[in-house]
Amino acid sequence: MLNYLWIVMMAGGILFAAFHGTMGEVTESFISSSTEAVNLCIFMLGVIGVWNGMMEIAVKSGLMKKIASAMHPFIHWLFPEIPAHHKANEYIAANMAANMLGLSWAATPAGLKAMKELKGLHGGERASDMMCAFLVLNISSLQLIPINMIAYRSQYGSINPSAVVLPAIFATMISTLAGIIFIKIVEFMKYRKKRRKKRRKLL
């Protein structure tokens, strides 16, 4: 659906420019924008390479296992059905750590692996409660250091690229808290539903 929306917007813009005789400006903007996009990709490639490398070093050195161990009480509280030493805990911890640093592209591989492990625990084709809860938490993603945004602002000549740090922390803290509250409300409602079913069976 989004692809169709982009096609309609672009076609509408071109037709509007053709009708008003400004196709030259449209062509010029296409060329300048494509050049700018390539330059931004080259700039971000270095940032992505460095932080992806750091994450890989953390995994290979065993640091991520220590982080997963330190985060286990919080992860277990959010996902009580995951066994204590299951591989999913490590991937969830890696995903959270990458999101906290604002490295969404580094968090994605860990998130996919975590989903695969959670699916293995649950089985079946439908998403389990744990998978849905992890998705909510991943989307809300608390960010302590929004590296992506800082890099973008630096690329476009911002005087103070790190000025977004505090607003980002505040905004993502609220979104993460809302996600956790939602997860726990759903968990509580399902728990009550199970208790009611047990009572009906006893009666």
Coordinates of C-alpha atoms in Angstrom, one line a residue:
M1 CA 0.0 0.0 0.0
L2 CA 2.8 2.4 0.9
N3 CA 4.5 1.8 -2.5
Y4 CA 1.2 2.9 -4.3
L5 CA 1.1 6.0 -2.1
W6 CA 4.6 7.0 -3.1
I7 CA 3.8 6.4 -6.8
V8 CA 0.7 8.6 -6.6
M9 CA 2.6 11.3 -4.8
M10 CA 5.5 11.3 -7.3
A11 CA 3.2 11.2 -10.3
G12 CA 1.0 14.0 -8.9
G13 CA 4.1 16.1 -8.3
I14 CA 5.4 15.6 -11.9
L15 CA 2.0 16.3 -13.4
F16 CA 1.7 19.5 -11.3
A17 CA 5.1 20.6 -12.4
A18 CA 4.4 19.8 -16.1
F19 CA 1.1 21.8 -15.9
H20 CA 2.9 24.8 -14.3
G21 CA 5.9 24.6 -16.6
T22 CA 8.5 23.9 -13.8
M23 CA 9.8 20.5 -15.1
G24 CA 13.3 22.0 -15.1
E25 CA 13.3 22.5 -11.4
V26 CA 11.9 19.0 -10.8
T27 CA 14.7 17.5 -12.9
E28 CA 17.3 19.5 -11.1
S29 CA 15.9 18.5 -7.7
F30 CA 16.0 14.8 -8.7
I31 CA 19.6 15.1 -9.6
S32 CA 20.7 17.0 -6.5
S33 CA 18.6 14.8 -4.2
S34 CA 20.1 11.6 -5.7
T35 CA 23.6 13.0 -5.2
E36 CA 22.8 13.9 -1.7
A37 CA 21.4 10.5 -0.9
V38 CA 24.5 8.8 -2.2
N39 CA 26.7 11.1 -0.1
L40 CA 24.6 10.4 3.0
C41 CA 24.8 6.6 2.4
I42 CA 28.6 6.8 2.1
F43 CA 28.8 8.8 5.3
M44 CA 26.5 6.5 7.2
L45 CA 28.3 3.4 5.9
G46 CA 31.3 4.3 8.1
V47 CA 29.1 4.8 11.2
I48 CA 27.2 1.5 10.6
G49 CA 30.5 -0.4 10.0
V50 CA 32.1 0.9 13.2
W51 CA 29.1 0.1 15.5
N52 CA 28.2 -3.2 13.9
G53 CA 31.8 -4.2 14.4
M54 CA 31.6 -3.1 18.0
M55 CA 28.5 -5.2 18.5
E56 CA 30.1 -8.3 16.8
I57 CA 33.2 -7.9 19.1
A58 CA 30.8 -7.8 22.1
V59 CA 29.2 -11.0 21.0
K60 CA 32.5 -12.8 20.2
S61 CA 34.2 -11.7 23.4
G62 CA 31.4 -12.9 25.6
L63 CA 30.5 -9.4 26.8
M64 CA 27.0 -9.8 25.4
K65 CA 26.5 -12.9 27.6
K66 CA 27.5 -10.9 30.6
I67 CA 25.1 -8.1 29.6
A68 CA 22.3 -10.7 29.1
S69 CA 23.1 -12.1 32.6
A70 CA 22.9 -8.6 34.1
M71 CA 19.7 -7.9 32.3
H72 CA 18.2 -11.3 33.1
P73 CA 16.0 -10.2 36.1
F74 CA 14.4 -7.5 33.9
I75 CA 14.0 -9.8 30.8
H76 CA 12.6 -12.6 33.0
W77 CA 10.1 -10.1 34.5
L78 CA 9.0 -9.2 30.9
F79 CA 9.2 -12.7 29.5
P80 CA 8.6 -15.1 32.4
E81 CA 8.0 -18.1 30.0
I82 CA 11.6 -18.0 28.7
P83 CA 13.9 -20.5 30.5
A84 CA 16.8 -19.0 32.5
H85 CA 19.7 -20.0 30.2
H86 CA 17.9 -20.0 26.9
K87 CA 19.6 -18.4 23.8
A88 CA 16.6 -16.0 23.4
N89 CA 17.7 -14.1 26.5
E90 CA 21.0 -13.2 24.9
Y91 CA 19.5 -12.1 21.7
I92 CA 16.9 -10.0 23.5
A93 CA 19.6 -8.4 25.5
A94 CA 21.6 -7.6 22.4
N95 CA 18.6 -6.1 20.7
M96 CA 17.8 -3.9 23.8
A97 CA 21.5 -2.8 24.0
A98 CA 21.6 -1.8 20.3
N99 CA 18.3 0.0 20.6
M100 CA 19.5 1.9 23.6
L101 CA 22.5 3.2 21.6
G102 CA 20.1 4.1 18.7
L103 CA 21.6 1.4 16.4
S104 CA 18.4 0.2 14.9
W105 CA 20.2 -1.5 12.0
A106 CA 22.4 -3.4 14.5
A107 CA 19.4 -4.3 16.6
T108 CA 17.5 -5.9 13.7
P109 CA 19.7 -9.1 13.3
A110 CA 19.5 -9.7 17.1
G111 CA 15.8 -9.1 17.0
L112 CA 15.2 -11.6 14.2
K113 CA 17.3 -14.2 16.0
A114 CA 15.3 -13.6 19.2
M115 CA 12.1 -14.0 17.3
K116 CA 13.3 -17.3 15.8
E117 CA 14.2 -18.6 19.3
L118 CA 10.9 -17.5 20.7
K119 CA 9.1 -19.2 17.9
G120 CA 11.0 -22.4 18.7
L121 CA 9.8 -22.2 22.3
H122 CA 6.2 -21.7 21.3
G123 CA 5.9 -23.7 18.0
G124 CA 3.1 -23.3 15.6
E125 CA 2.5 -20.7 12.9
R126 CA 0.8 -18.0 15.0
A127 CA 2.8 -15.5 17.0
S128 CA 3.0 -16.3 20.7
D129 CA 2.4 -13.8 23.6
M130 CA 6.2 -13.6 24.1
M131 CA 6.8 -12.7 20.4
C132 CA 4.1 -10.0 20.5
A133 CA 5.5 -8.6 23.7
F134 CA 9.0 -8.5 22.3
L135 CA 7.7 -6.8 19.2
V136 CA 6.0 -4.1 21.3
L137 CA 9.2 -3.6 23.3
N138 CA 11.4 -3.5 20.2
I139 CA 9.1 -0.9 18.5
S140 CA 9.1 1.4 21.6
S141 CA 12.9 1.0 22.0
L142 CA 14.4 3.2 24.7
Q143 CA 17.3 5.2 23.3
L144 CA 19.9 6.6 25.6
I145 CA 22.3 7.7 22.7
P146 CA 20.5 8.3 19.4
I147 CA 23.6 7.8 17.3
N148 CA 21.8 7.7 14.0
M149 CA 20.1 11.1 14.6
I150 CA 23.4 12.6 15.8
A151 CA 25.2 11.4 12.7
Y152 CA 22.4 12.8 10.4
R153 CA 22.5 16.2 12.2
S154 CA 26.3 16.2 11.9
Q155 CA 26.2 15.4 8.2
Y156 CA 23.8 18.3 7.6
G157 CA 25.9 20.8 9.4
S158 CA 24.1 21.1 12.8
I159 CA 25.9 23.4 15.3
N160 CA 25.1 21.0 18.1
P161 CA 24.3 17.5 16.8
S162 CA 23.9 16.0 20.3
A163 CA 21.2 18.5 21.3
V164 CA 18.6 15.7 20.5
V165 CA 19.9 13.4 23.2
L166 CA 17.7 14.6 26.1
P167 CA 14.5 14.9 24.0
A168 CA 15.2 11.4 22.6
I169 CA 15.7 9.9 26.0
F170 CA 12.5 11.5 27.3
A171 CA 10.3 10.6 24.3
T172 CA 11.6 7.0 24.1
M173 CA 11.3 6.5 27.8
I174 CA 7.6 7.4 27.7
S175 CA 7.1 5.1 24.7
T176 CA 8.9 2.2 26.3
L177 CA 7.0 2.7 29.6
A178 CA 3.7 2.7 27.6
G179 CA 4.8 -0.5 25.9
I180 CA 5.7 -2.2 29.2
I181 CA 2.4 -1.2 30.8
F182 CA 0.5 -2.5 27.8
I183 CA 2.3 -5.8 27.9
K184 CA 1.6 -6.2 31.6
I185 CA -2.1 -5.2 31.3
V186 CA -2.6 -7.9 28.5
E187 CA -0.7 -10.4 30.6
F188 CA -2.9 -9.7 33.7
M189 CA -6.1 -9.9 31.6
K190 CA -5.0 -13.3 30.2
Y191 CA -4.1 -14.5 33.7
R192 CA -7.6 -13.5 35.0
K193 CA -9.2 -15.2 32.0
K194 CA -7.4 -18.5 32.8
R195 CA -8.4 -18.3 36.5
R196 CA -12.0 -17.8 35.5
K197 CA -11.9 -20.9 33.3
K198 CA -10.4 -22.9 36.1
R199 CA -13.1 -21.8 38.5
R200 CA -15.8 -22.7 36.0
K201 CA -14.3 -26.2 35.6
L202 CA -14.2 -26.7 39.4
L203 CA -17.8 -25.6 39.7

